[in-house]
PDB file of C-alpha atoms and ligand atoms in Angstrom:
ATOM      1  CA  MET A 870     -78.826 203.856 105.608  1.00  0.00           C
ATOM      2  CA  ASN A 871     -77.948 200.444 107.414  1.00  0.00           C
ATOM      3  CA  TYR A 872     -76.637 197.706 105.092  1.00  0.00           C
ATOM      4  CA  GLN A 873     -77.454 194.322 106.023  1.00  0.00           C
ATOM      5  CA  TRP A 874     -78.767 191.466 103.989  1.00  0.00           C
ATOM      6  CA  TYR A 875     -78.594 187.862 105.372  1.00  0.00           C
ATOM      7  CA  PRO A 876     -82.028 186.300 104.302  1.00  0.00           C
ATOM      8  CA  GLY A 877     -82.912 182.614 105.573  1.00  0.00           C
ATOM      9  CA  HIS A 878     -81.730 180.997 102.348  1.00  0.00           C
ATOM     10  CA  MET A 879     -78.332 182.109 103.062  1.00  0.00           C
ATOM     11  CA  THR A 880     -78.244 180.724 106.402  1.00  0.00           C
ATOM     12  CA  LYS A 881     -79.396 177.243 104.899  1.00  0.00           C
ATOM     13  CA  ALA A 882     -76.976 177.655 101.967  1.00  0.00           C
ATOM     14  CA  VAL A 883     -73.991 178.242 104.368  1.00  0.00           C
ATOM     15  CA  ARG A 884     -75.050 174.937 106.383  1.00  0.00           C
ATOM     16  CA  ALA A 885     -75.229 172.969 103.211  1.00  0.00           C
ATOM     17  CA  MET A 886     -71.845 174.352 102.040  1.00  0.00           C
ATOM     18  CA  LYS A 887     -70.120 173.395 105.400  1.00  0.00           C
ATOM     19  CA  GLU A 888     -71.459 169.713 104.984  1.00  0.00           C
ATOM     20  CA  GLN A 889     -70.268 169.617 101.286  1.00  0.00           C
ATOM     21  CA  LEU A 890     -66.704 171.054 102.162  1.00  0.00           C
ATOM     22  CA  LYS A 891     -65.940 167.508 103.513  1.00  0.00           C
ATOM     23  CA  LEU A 892     -66.351 166.272  99.853  1.00  0.00           C
ATOM     24  CA  ILE A 893     -63.804 168.736  98.228  1.00  0.00           C
ATOM     25  CA  ASP A 894     -60.210 169.494  97.673  1.00  0.00           C
ATOM     26  CA  LEU A 895     -60.146 173.007  96.629  1.00  0.00           C
ATOM     27  CA  VAL A 896     -62.309 176.345  97.203  1.00  0.00           C
ATOM     28  CA  ILE A 897     -62.718 178.572  94.246  1.00  0.00           C
ATOM     29  CA  GLU A 898     -63.281 181.982  95.727  1.00  0.00           C
ATOM     30  CA  ILE A 899     -64.708 184.498  93.177  1.00  0.00           C
ATOM     31  CA  ILE A 900     -64.565 188.014  94.352  1.00  0.00           C
ATOM     32  CA  ASP A 901     -65.434 191.234  92.214  1.00  0.00           C
ATOM     33  CA  ALA A 902     -62.303 192.864  91.313  1.00  0.00           C
ATOM     34  CA  ARG A 903     -64.072 196.324  91.831  1.00  0.00           C
ATOM     35  CA  ILE A 904     -64.495 195.692  95.447  1.00  0.00           C
ATOM     36  CA  PRO A 905     -61.785 193.093  96.019  1.00  0.00           C
ATOM     37  CA  VAL A 906     -61.759 193.359  99.960  1.00  0.00           C
ATOM     38  CA  SER A 907     -65.571 193.874 100.626  1.00  0.00           C
ATOM     39  CA  SER A 908     -66.492 190.992  98.231  1.00  0.00           C
ATOM     40  CA  ARG A 909     -64.416 188.487 100.314  1.00  0.00           C
ATOM     41  CA  ASN A 910     -66.167 186.527 102.749  1.00  0.00           C
ATOM     42  CA  PRO A 911     -64.519 187.050 106.147  1.00  0.00           C
ATOM     43  CA  ASP A 912     -65.670 183.623 107.316  1.00  0.00           C
ATOM     44  CA  LEU A 913     -64.560 181.750 104.431  1.00  0.00           C
ATOM     45  CA  ASN A 914     -60.853 181.220 105.605  1.00  0.00           C
ATOM     46  CA  GLU A 915     -62.165 179.740 108.811  1.00  0.00           C
ATOM     47  CA  MET A 916     -64.924 177.409 106.949  1.00  0.00           C
ATOM     48  CA  ALA A 917     -62.357 176.168 104.456  1.00  0.00           C
ATOM     49  CA  LYS A 918     -59.590 175.547 106.733  1.00  0.00           C
ATOM     50  CA  GLY A 919     -57.414 172.671 105.247  1.00  0.00           C
ATOM     51  CA  LYS A 920     -58.663 173.173 101.535  1.00  0.00           C
ATOM     52  CA  TYR A 921     -56.747 174.385  98.859  1.00  0.00           C
ATOM     53  CA  MET A 922     -57.666 177.920  97.759  1.00  0.00           C
ATOM     54  CA  LEU A 923     -57.949 179.729  94.374  1.00  0.00           C
ATOM     55  CA  VAL A 924     -58.863 183.457  94.111  1.00  0.00           C
ATOM     56  CA  VAL A 925     -60.656 184.797  90.987  1.00  0.00           C
ATOM     57  CA  LEU A 926     -60.869 188.219  90.409  1.00  0.00           C
ATOM     58  CA  ASN A 927     -64.026 188.632  88.345  1.00  0.00           C
ATOM     59  CA  LYS A 928     -65.357 191.200  86.325  1.00  0.00           C
ATOM     60  CA  SER A 929     -62.066 192.678  85.846  1.00  0.00           C
ATOM     61  CA  ASP A 930     -62.993 194.004  82.633  1.00  0.00           C
ATOM     62  CA  LEU A 931     -64.983 196.534  84.670  1.00  0.00           C
ATOM     63  CA  ALA A 932     -62.326 197.175  87.152  1.00  0.00           C
ATOM     64  CA  ASP A 933     -59.495 199.639  87.087  1.00  0.00           C
ATOM     65  CA  PRO A 934     -56.713 197.648  85.822  1.00  0.00           C
ATOM     66  CA  GLY A 935     -54.023 199.402  87.706  1.00  0.00           C
ATOM     67  CA  LYS A 936     -55.808 198.414  91.054  1.00  0.00           C
ATOM     68  CA  THR A 937     -56.446 195.093  89.987  1.00  0.00           C
ATOM     69  CA  ALA A 938     -52.736 194.468  89.308  1.00  0.00           C
ATOM     70  CA  ALA A 939     -51.990 195.779  92.725  1.00  0.00           C
ATOM     71  CA  VAL A 940     -54.635 193.364  94.484  1.00  0.00           C
ATOM     72  CA  LYS A 941     -53.252 190.538  92.317  1.00  0.00           C
ATOM     73  CA  LYS A 942     -49.873 191.143  93.515  1.00  0.00           C
ATOM     74  CA  LYS A 943     -50.857 191.556  97.150  1.00  0.00           C
ATOM     75  CA  LEU A 944     -52.613 188.235  97.188  1.00  0.00           C
ATOM     76  CA  ASN A 945     -49.941 186.587  95.170  1.00  0.00           C
ATOM     77  CA  ASP A 946     -47.270 187.962  97.828  1.00  0.00           C
ATOM     78  CA  GLU A 947     -49.525 186.379 100.606  1.00  0.00           C
ATOM     79  CA  GLY A 948     -48.983 183.040  98.676  1.00  0.00           C
ATOM     80  CA  ARG A 949     -52.453 182.836  96.812  1.00  0.00           C
ATOM     81  CA  ILE A 950     -53.022 181.680  93.380  1.00  0.00           C
ATOM     82  CA  VAL A 951     -54.997 184.246  91.525  1.00  0.00           C
ATOM     83  CA  LEU A 952     -56.610 184.615  88.379  1.00  0.00           C
ATOM     84  CA  GLU A 953     -58.128 187.609  86.704  1.00  0.00           C
ATOM     85  CA  THR A 954     -61.217 186.989  84.685  1.00  0.00           C
ATOM     86  CA  ASP A 955     -63.983 188.251  82.637  1.00  0.00           C
ATOM     87  CA  ALA A 956     -66.302 185.176  83.306  1.00  0.00           C
ATOM     88  CA  ARG A 957     -68.429 185.909  80.139  1.00  0.00           C
ATOM     89  CA  ASN A 958     -65.170 185.374  77.900  1.00  0.00           C
ATOM     90  CA  LYS A 959     -64.220 181.730  77.508  1.00  0.00           C
ATOM     91  CA  ALA A 960     -60.776 182.830  76.647  1.00  0.00           C
ATOM     92  CA  SER A 961     -60.310 184.594  79.797  1.00  0.00           C
ATOM     93  CA  VAL A 962     -61.319 181.450  81.929  1.00  0.00           C
ATOM     94  CA  LYS A 963     -59.199 178.862  80.092  1.00  0.00           C
ATOM     95  CA  ASN A 964     -56.233 178.939  82.661  1.00  0.00           C
ATOM     96  CA  VAL A 965     -58.818 178.013  85.599  1.00  0.00           C
ATOM     97  CA  LYS A 966     -58.301 174.154  85.051  1.00  0.00           C
ATOM     98  CA  ASN A 967     -54.638 174.408  85.122  1.00  0.00           C
ATOM     99  CA  ALA A 968     -54.657 176.838  88.069  1.00  0.00           C
ATOM    100  CA  ALA A 969     -57.074 174.420  89.867  1.00  0.00           C
ATOM    101  CA  LEU A 970     -54.605 171.465  89.392  1.00  0.00           C
ATOM    102  CA  SER A 971     -51.487 173.462  90.285  1.00  0.00           C
ATOM    103  CA  ALA A 972     -53.295 174.723  93.471  1.00  0.00           C
ATOM    104  CA  CYS A 973     -53.897 171.118  94.392  1.00  0.00           C
ATOM    105  CA  ALA A 974     -50.502 169.765  93.015  1.00  0.00           C
ATOM    106  CA  GLU A 975     -49.407 168.736  96.485  1.00  0.00           C
ATOM    107  CA  LYS A 976     -52.458 166.428  96.959  1.00  0.00           C
ATOM    108  CA  ILE A 977     -52.175 165.192  93.470  1.00  0.00           C
ATOM    109  CA  GLU A 978     -48.561 164.073  94.112  1.00  0.00           C
ATOM    110  CA  ARG A 979     -49.634 162.650  97.333  1.00  0.00           C
ATOM    111  CA  ASP A 980     -52.279 160.563  95.758  1.00  0.00           C
ATOM    112  CA  ARG A 981     -49.874 159.428  93.123  1.00  0.00           C
ATOM    113  CA  LYS A 982     -47.399 157.993  95.678  1.00  0.00           C
ATOM    114  CA  ARG A 983     -50.413 155.843  96.979  1.00  0.00           C
ATOM    115  CA  GLY A 984     -51.148 154.625  93.620  1.00  0.00           C
ATOM    116  CA  ILE A 985     -54.176 156.776  93.147  1.00  0.00           C
ATOM    117  CA  VAL A 986     -54.164 158.482  89.625  1.00  0.00           C
ATOM    118  CA  GLY A 987     -56.552 160.208  87.697  1.00  0.00           C
ATOM    119  CA  ARG A 988     -59.192 161.019  90.502  1.00  0.00           C
ATOM    120  CA  PRO A 989     -60.700 164.169  89.623  1.00  0.00           C
ATOM    121  CA  ILE A 990     -60.011 167.391  91.948  1.00  0.00           C
ATOM    122  CA  ARG A 991     -63.443 168.380  93.202  1.00  0.00           C
ATOM    123  CA  ALA A 992     -63.826 172.391  93.649  1.00  0.00           C
ATOM    124  CA  MET A 993     -66.579 174.365  95.239  1.00  0.00           C
ATOM    125  CA  VAL A 994     -67.191 177.703  93.676  1.00  0.00           C
ATOM    126  CA  VAL A 995     -68.096 180.157  96.303  1.00  0.00           C
ATOM    127  CA  GLY A 996     -68.935 183.906  96.122  1.00  0.00           C
ATOM    128  CA  ILE A 997     -71.260 186.784  96.916  1.00  0.00           C
ATOM    129  CA  PRO A 998     -74.608 186.935  94.759  1.00  0.00           C
ATOM    130  CA  ASN A 999     -74.195 188.091  91.445  1.00  0.00           C
ATOM    131  CA  VAL A1000     -70.289 187.792  91.356  1.00  0.00           C
ATOM    132  CA  GLY A1001     -70.687 185.919  88.207  1.00  0.00           C
ATOM    133  CA  LYS A1002     -70.342 182.098  89.671  1.00  0.00           C
ATOM    134  CA  SER A1003     -72.850 180.801  87.137  1.00  0.00           C
ATOM    135  CA  THR A1004     -71.233 182.801  84.191  1.00  0.00           C
ATOM    136  CA  PHE A1005     -67.828 181.515  85.104  1.00  0.00           C
ATOM    137  CA  ILE A1006     -68.872 177.775  85.503  1.00  0.00           C
ATOM    138  CA  ASN A1007     -70.816 178.172  82.169  1.00  0.00           C
ATOM    139  CA  SER A1008     -67.736 179.543  80.337  1.00  0.00           C
ATOM    140  CA  ILE A1009     -65.365 176.716  81.771  1.00  0.00           C
ATOM    141  CA  VAL A1010     -67.772 173.815  81.002  1.00  0.00           C
ATOM    142  CA  GLY A1011     -68.771 175.663  77.517  1.00  0.00           C
ATOM    143  CA  ARG A1012     -72.433 174.959  77.693  1.00  0.00           C
ATOM    144  CA  SER A1013     -75.575 176.553  79.652  1.00  0.00           C
ATOM    145  CA  SER A1014     -75.166 174.464  82.548  1.00  0.00           C
ATOM    146  CA  ALA A1015     -75.538 176.503  85.612  1.00  0.00           C
ATOM    147  CA  LYS A1016     -78.452 178.988  85.659  1.00  0.00           C
ATOM    148  CA  THR A1017     -77.695 182.598  85.245  1.00  0.00           C
ATOM    149  CA  GLY A1018     -79.784 185.682  86.351  1.00  0.00           C
ATOM    150  CA  ASN A1019     -79.414 189.330  86.955  1.00  0.00           C
ATOM    151  CA  LYS A1020     -81.152 188.928  90.352  1.00  0.00           C
ATOM    152  CA  PRO A1021     -78.872 188.324  93.520  1.00  0.00           C
ATOM    153  CA  GLY A1022     -79.721 185.129  94.848  1.00  0.00           C
ATOM    154  CA  VAL A1023     -81.094 183.526  91.771  1.00  0.00           C
ATOM    155  CA  THR A1024     -78.693 180.667  91.675  1.00  0.00           C
ATOM    156  CA  LYS A1025     -80.577 177.899  93.545  1.00  0.00           C
ATOM    157  CA  GLY A1026     -79.463 174.398  94.765  1.00  0.00           C
ATOM    158  CA  ASN A1027     -76.108 173.141  94.594  1.00  0.00           C
ATOM    159  CA  GLN A1028     -74.967 170.754  91.728  1.00  0.00           C
ATOM    160  CA  TRP A1029     -71.939 169.170  90.543  1.00  0.00           C
ATOM    161  CA  ILE A1030     -70.534 169.861  87.024  1.00  0.00           C
ATOM    162  CA  SER A1031     -67.825 167.908  85.378  1.00  0.00           C
ATOM    163  CA  THR A1032     -65.537 169.990  83.365  1.00  0.00           C
ATOM    164  CA  GLY A1033     -63.612 167.088  81.847  1.00  0.00           C
ATOM    165  CA  ALA A1034     -59.760 167.269  82.437  1.00  0.00           C
ATOM    166  CA  GLY A1035     -59.897 166.204  86.017  1.00  0.00           C
ATOM    167  CA  LEU A1036     -61.791 169.090  87.460  1.00  0.00           C
ATOM    168  CA  GLU A1037     -65.382 168.884  89.041  1.00  0.00           C
ATOM    169  CA  LEU A1038     -67.247 171.962  89.985  1.00  0.00           C
ATOM    170  CA  LEU A1039     -69.829 172.463  92.649  1.00  0.00           C
ATOM    171  CA  ASP A1040     -72.139 175.305  92.213  1.00  0.00           C
ATOM    172  CA  THR A1041     -73.058 177.096  95.399  1.00  0.00           C
ATOM    173  CA  PRO A1042     -75.644 179.704  95.952  1.00  0.00           C
ATOM    174  CA  GLY A1043     -74.205 183.507  96.582  1.00  0.00           C
ATOM    175  CA  ILE A1044     -73.888 184.071 100.176  1.00  0.00           C
ATOM    176  CA  LEU A1045     -73.250 187.044 102.535  1.00  0.00           C
ATOM    177  CA  TRP A1046     -72.271 186.899 106.107  1.00  0.00           C
ATOM    178  CA  PRO A1047     -74.748 187.746 109.008  1.00  0.00           C
ATOM    179  CA  LYS A1048     -73.137 191.198 109.936  1.00  0.00           C
ATOM    180  CA  PHE A1049     -71.240 193.738 108.270  1.00  0.00           C
ATOM    181  CA  GLU A1050     -68.956 194.946 110.878  1.00  0.00           C
ATOM    182  CA  ASP A1051     -67.854 197.763 108.628  1.00  0.00           C
ATOM    183  CA  GLN A1052     -70.848 199.294 107.047  1.00  0.00           C
ATOM    184  CA  THR A1053     -68.506 200.616 104.117  1.00  0.00           C
ATOM    185  CA  VAL A1054     -68.360 196.888 103.108  1.00  0.00           C
ATOM    186  CA  GLY A1055     -72.070 196.518 103.072  1.00  0.00           C
ATOM    187  CA  ARG A1056     -72.434 199.991 100.859  1.00  0.00           C
ATOM    188  CA  ASN A1057     -69.744 198.716  98.459  1.00  0.00           C
ATOM    189  CA  ILE A1058     -71.704 195.341  97.964  1.00  0.00           C
ATOM    190  CA  ALA A1059     -74.939 197.398  97.374  1.00  0.00           C
ATOM    191  CA  LEU A1060     -73.295 199.487  95.001  1.00  0.00           C
ATOM    192  CA  ILE A1061     -72.080 196.770  92.654  1.00  0.00           C
ATOM    193  CA  GLY A1062     -75.497 195.339  92.707  1.00  0.00           C
ATOM    194  CA  SER A1063     -74.904 192.110  95.102  1.00  0.00           C
ATOM    195  CA  MET A1064     -77.341 193.258  97.593  1.00  0.00           C
ATOM    196  CA  ASN A1065     -81.121 193.092  96.788  1.00  0.00           C
ATOM    197  CA  ASP A1066     -82.018 196.619  95.239  1.00  0.00           C
ATOM    198  CA  GLU A1067     -85.252 196.356  96.778  1.00  0.00           C
ATOM    199  CA  ILE A1068     -83.710 196.738 100.342  1.00  0.00           C
ATOM    200  CA  THR A1069     -81.682 199.760  99.383  1.00  0.00           C
ATOM    201  CA  GLU A1070     -82.281 203.444  98.626  1.00  0.00           C
ATOM    202  CA  PRO A1071     -81.064 204.551  95.181  1.00  0.00           C
ATOM    203  CA  ALA A1072     -80.806 207.984  96.066  1.00  0.00           C
ATOM    204  CA  GLU A1073     -78.780 207.457  98.989  1.00  0.00           C
ATOM    205  CA  LEU A1074     -76.523 204.927  97.216  1.00  0.00           C
ATOM    206  CA  ALA A1075     -76.121 207.379  94.453  1.00  0.00           C
ATOM    207  CA  LEU A1076     -74.961 210.212  96.918  1.00  0.00           C
ATOM    208  CA  GLU A1077     -72.449 207.943  98.287  1.00  0.00           C
ATOM    209  CA  LEU A1078     -71.331 206.954  94.699  1.00  0.00           C
ATOM    210  CA  ALA A1079     -70.911 210.438  93.767  1.00  0.00           C
ATOM    211  CA  ASP A1080     -68.914 211.186  97.028  1.00  0.00           C
ATOM    212  CA  ILE A1081     -66.368 208.392  96.046  1.00  0.00           C
ATOM    213  CA  LEU A1082     -66.179 209.251  92.452  1.00  0.00           C
ATOM    214  CA  LYS A1083     -65.622 213.017  92.766  1.00  0.00           C
ATOM    215  CA  THR A1084     -62.529 212.319  94.591  1.00  0.00           C
ATOM    216  CA  ALA A1085     -61.315 209.005  93.110  1.00  0.00           C
ATOM    217  CA  TYR A1086     -62.515 209.346  89.504  1.00  0.00           C
ATOM    218  CA  PRO A1087     -63.315 213.141  88.912  1.00  0.00           C
ATOM    219  CA  ASP A1088     -62.349 212.911  85.105  1.00  0.00           C
ATOM    220  CA  LEU A1089     -64.756 210.089  84.428  1.00  0.00           C
ATOM    221  CA  LEU A1090     -67.601 211.867  86.069  1.00  0.00           C
ATOM    222  CA  LYS A1091     -66.846 214.913  84.194  1.00  0.00           C
ATOM    223  CA  GLU A1092     -66.476 213.156  80.670  1.00  0.00           C
ATOM    224  CA  ARG A1093     -69.906 211.441  81.177  1.00  0.00           C
ATOM    225  CA  TYR A1094     -72.191 214.316  82.883  1.00  0.00           C
ATOM    226  CA  PHE A1095     -70.718 217.411  82.649  1.00  0.00           C
ATOM    227  CA  LYS A1096     -69.779 219.955  79.878  1.00  0.00           C
ATOM    228  CA  GLY A1097     -68.249 222.906  81.191  1.00  0.00           C
ATOM    229  CA  GLU A1098     -65.401 223.793  83.264  1.00  0.00           C
ATOM    230  CA  GLU A1099     -66.724 222.635  86.570  1.00  0.00           C
ATOM    231  CA  ASP A1100     -64.400 221.383  89.171  1.00  0.00           C
ATOM    232  CA  VAL A1101     -66.382 218.046  90.189  1.00  0.00           C
ATOM    233  CA  SER A1102     -64.078 217.280  92.960  1.00  0.00           C
ATOM    234  CA  GLN A1103     -65.284 220.572  94.666  1.00  0.00           C
ATOM    235  CA  MET A1104     -68.852 219.860  94.301  1.00  0.00           C
ATOM    236  CA  ALA A1105     -71.107 218.485  97.158  1.00  0.00           C
ATOM    237  CA  PRO A1106     -72.621 214.838  96.149  1.00  0.00           C
ATOM    238  CA  ALA A1107     -76.165 216.222  96.075  1.00  0.00           C
ATOM    239  CA  GLU A1108     -74.920 219.134  93.524  1.00  0.00           C
ATOM    240  CA  ILE A1109     -73.466 216.460  91.412  1.00  0.00           C
ATOM    241  CA  MET A1110     -76.432 214.547  91.514  1.00  0.00           C
ATOM    242  CA  ASN A1111     -78.583 217.407  90.593  1.00  0.00           C
ATOM    243  CA  SER A1112     -76.130 218.186  87.625  1.00  0.00           C
ATOM    244  CA  ILE A1113     -76.706 214.523  86.622  1.00  0.00           C
ATOM    245  CA  ALA A1114     -80.346 214.763  86.472  1.00  0.00           C
ATOM    246  CA  VAL A1115     -80.292 217.918  84.539  1.00  0.00           C
ATOM    247  CA  SER A1116     -77.898 216.632  81.968  1.00  0.00           C
ATOM    248  CA  ARG A1117     -79.592 213.507  81.477  1.00  0.00           C
ATOM    249  CA  GLY A1118     -83.143 215.115  81.279  1.00  0.00           C
ATOM    250  CA  CYS A1119     -84.534 213.584  84.550  1.00  0.00           C
ATOM    251  CA  ILE A1120     -86.934 216.367  84.948  1.00  0.00           C
ATOM    252  CA  VAL A1121     -90.471 215.993  86.073  1.00  0.00           C
ATOM    253  CA  ALA A1122     -93.644 218.242  85.510  1.00  0.00           C
ATOM    254  CA  GLY A1123     -92.895 221.584  87.180  1.00  0.00           C
ATOM    255  CA  GLY A1124     -89.301 221.544  86.050  1.00  0.00           C
ATOM    256  CA  GLU A1125     -88.240 219.600  89.322  1.00  0.00           C
ATOM    257  CA  THR A1126     -85.153 217.443  88.830  1.00  0.00           C
ATOM    258  CA  ASP A1127     -86.267 213.516  89.386  1.00  0.00           C
ATOM    259  CA  ILE A1128     -83.322 212.684  91.657  1.00  0.00           C
ATOM    260  CA  VAL A1129     -84.480 208.980  92.155  1.00  0.00           C
ATOM    261  CA  LYS A1130     -84.488 208.528  88.515  1.00  0.00           C
ATOM    262  CA  ALA A1131     -81.087 210.058  87.921  1.00  0.00           C
ATOM    263  CA  SER A1132     -79.863 207.923  90.717  1.00  0.00           C
ATOM    264  CA  ARG A1133     -80.803 204.646  89.196  1.00  0.00           C
ATOM    265  CA  LEU A1134     -79.281 205.927  85.881  1.00  0.00           C
ATOM    266  CA  PHE A1135     -75.866 206.786  87.421  1.00  0.00           C
ATOM    267  CA  ILE A1136     -75.707 203.521  89.369  1.00  0.00           C
ATOM    268  CA  ASP A1137     -76.518 201.625  86.365  1.00  0.00           C
ATOM    269  CA  ASP A1138     -73.864 203.532  84.418  1.00  0.00           C
ATOM    270  CA  PHE A1139     -71.255 202.725  87.161  1.00  0.00           C
ATOM    271  CA  ARG A1140     -72.462 198.973  87.219  1.00  0.00           C
ATOM    272  CA  SER A1141     -72.444 198.395  83.558  1.00  0.00           C
ATOM    273  CA  GLY A1142     -69.070 200.037  83.154  1.00  0.00           C
ATOM    274  CA  ARG A1143     -70.515 202.989  80.841  1.00  0.00           C
ATOM    275  CA  LEU A1144     -68.828 205.364  83.270  1.00  0.00           C
ATOM    276  CA  GLY A1145     -65.495 203.765  82.722  1.00  0.00           C
ATOM    277  CA  ARG A1146     -63.356 201.099  84.559  1.00  0.00           C
ATOM    278  CA  ILE A1147     -63.936 201.847  88.240  1.00  0.00           C
ATOM    279  CA  SER A1148     -62.618 199.894  91.422  1.00  0.00           C
ATOM    280  CA  LEU A1149     -63.859 201.362  94.695  1.00  0.00           C
ATOM    281  CA  GLU A1150     -61.209 199.756  96.786  1.00  0.00           C
TER     282      GLU A1150
HETATM  283  P1  G4P B 264     -73.970 184.520  90.133  1.00  0.00           P
HETATM  284  O1  G4P B 264     -74.106 183.093  89.683  1.00  0.00           O
HETATM  285  O2  G4P B 264     -72.725 184.759  91.075  1.00  0.00           O
HETATM  286  O3  G4P B 264     -75.374 185.135  90.893  1.00  0.00           O
HETATM  287  O4  G4P B 264     -73.782 185.449  88.883  1.00  0.00           O
HETATM  288  P2  G4P B 264     -74.101 185.524  87.469  1.00  0.00           P
HETATM  289  O5  G4P B 264     -73.223 184.371  86.745  1.00  0.00           O
HETATM  290  O6  G4P B 264     -75.764 185.239  87.225  1.00  0.00           O
HETATM  291  O7  G4P B 264     -73.742 186.837  86.891  1.00  0.00           O
HETATM  292  C1  G4P B 264     -74.510 188.036  87.319  1.00  0.00           C
HETATM  293  C2  G4P B 264     -74.211 189.061  86.290  1.00  0.00           C
HETATM  294  O8  G4P B 264     -72.848 189.548  85.991  1.00  0.00           O
HETATM  295  C3  G4P B 264     -74.809 188.492  84.787  1.00  0.00           C
HETATM  296  O9  G4P B 264     -75.377 189.639  84.325  1.00  0.00           O
HETATM  297  C4  G4P B 264     -73.535 188.292  84.209  1.00  0.00           C
HETATM  298  O10 G4P B 264     -73.589 188.132  82.625  1.00  0.00           O
HETATM  299  C5  G4P B 264     -72.405 189.264  84.656  1.00  0.00           C
HETATM  300  N1  G4P B 264     -71.186 188.851  84.612  1.00  0.00           N
HETATM  301  C6  G4P B 264     -70.684 187.674  85.278  1.00  0.00           C
HETATM  302  N2  G4P B 264     -69.305 187.773  85.230  1.00  0.00           N
HETATM  303  C7  G4P B 264     -68.912 188.805  84.544  1.00  0.00           C
HETATM  304  C8  G4P B 264     -67.709 189.500  83.999  1.00  0.00           C
HETATM  305  O11 G4P B 264     -66.600 188.835  84.201  1.00  0.00           O
HETATM  306  N3  G4P B 264     -67.684 190.921  83.568  1.00  0.00           N
HETATM  307  C9  G4P B 264     -68.905 191.564  83.144  1.00  0.00           C
HETATM  308  N4  G4P B 264     -68.768 192.570  82.766  1.00  0.00           N
HETATM  309  N5  G4P B 264     -69.967 190.956  83.703  1.00  0.00           N
HETATM  310  C10 G4P B 264     -70.156 189.570  84.132  1.00  0.00           C
HETATM  311  P3  G4P B 264     -76.703 190.006  83.763  1.00  0.00           P
HETATM  312  O12 G4P B 264     -77.173 191.232  84.308  1.00  0.00           O
HETATM  313  O13 G4P B 264     -77.757 189.081  84.421  1.00  0.00           O
HETATM  314  O14 G4P B 264     -77.062 189.987  82.419  1.00  0.00           O
HETATM  315  P4  G4P B 264     -76.755 188.996  81.186  1.00  0.00           P
HETATM  316  O15 G4P B 264     -75.206 189.567  80.992  1.00  0.00           O
HETATM  317  O16 G4P B 264     -77.024 187.648  81.739  1.00  0.00           O
HETATM  318  O17 G4P B 264     -77.682 189.738  80.188  1.00  0.00           O
END
């Protein structure tokens, strides 16, 4: 399968973001803790040159905590300010305002020396579709201000939202980039549900997921779908999918397994965290 999704509305959104970057001090880059490499927009560093940056590892409640800690350390070592969040949880985002202000400390001090005090920091919240931007903003602001939805690309139009406490947020639509140089990146984005599901094949995606998990998390696979002494790590992905279909009763008339149904169920178990805390990178 060739993974590519860059619809016209994203081209427009990127153009608008480039214009709005002139107005902001800080970029809050929300990435998905389950795919912390693939969910980073490779064009962002260049686009946001000269702006302060704050990296948010969101959906960390769904990710493998050990891997998230390692990613956080690596980004910290590169000099990035990094927060781990579950954006649905207000307590988890309570440090964002302070982190945003400390990311911009140099500017605040520069302003102060010029007699400018109390000017709010203006931050643009960016990220791939479905990464949790709206949920994140809503949790910080404490009300339902940004529209959320479960379809990638549902956040429309850009809007400024005041959080009080010297921070204003600019909501932006989820964007990807024109070409995935490495198709693994596209696959990972599709697996977490940040690519339009209508353009991907569930059965193929599920085979890819089974192939990753049989090596990286065989015990989680086994715990959820297998009863016996099977060595999941030695099974072919197609064999794993067949067993999942049988164990979940995905059978059509005539006794054949319904692989598409089993594939959807398997992918959904992964995305929702029912399979356990998993990071693909
Ligand atoms: P977006 O603006 O970046 O497109 O994302 P949005 O906030 O709409 O979030 C997409 C989905 O991800 C939502 O679920 C949201 O609840 C969920 N979500 C956001 N942040 C987190 C997080 O840190 N952890 C977990 N586990 N989920 C998160 P949904 O499928 O629309 O359902 P619902 O929760 O709204 O019912």
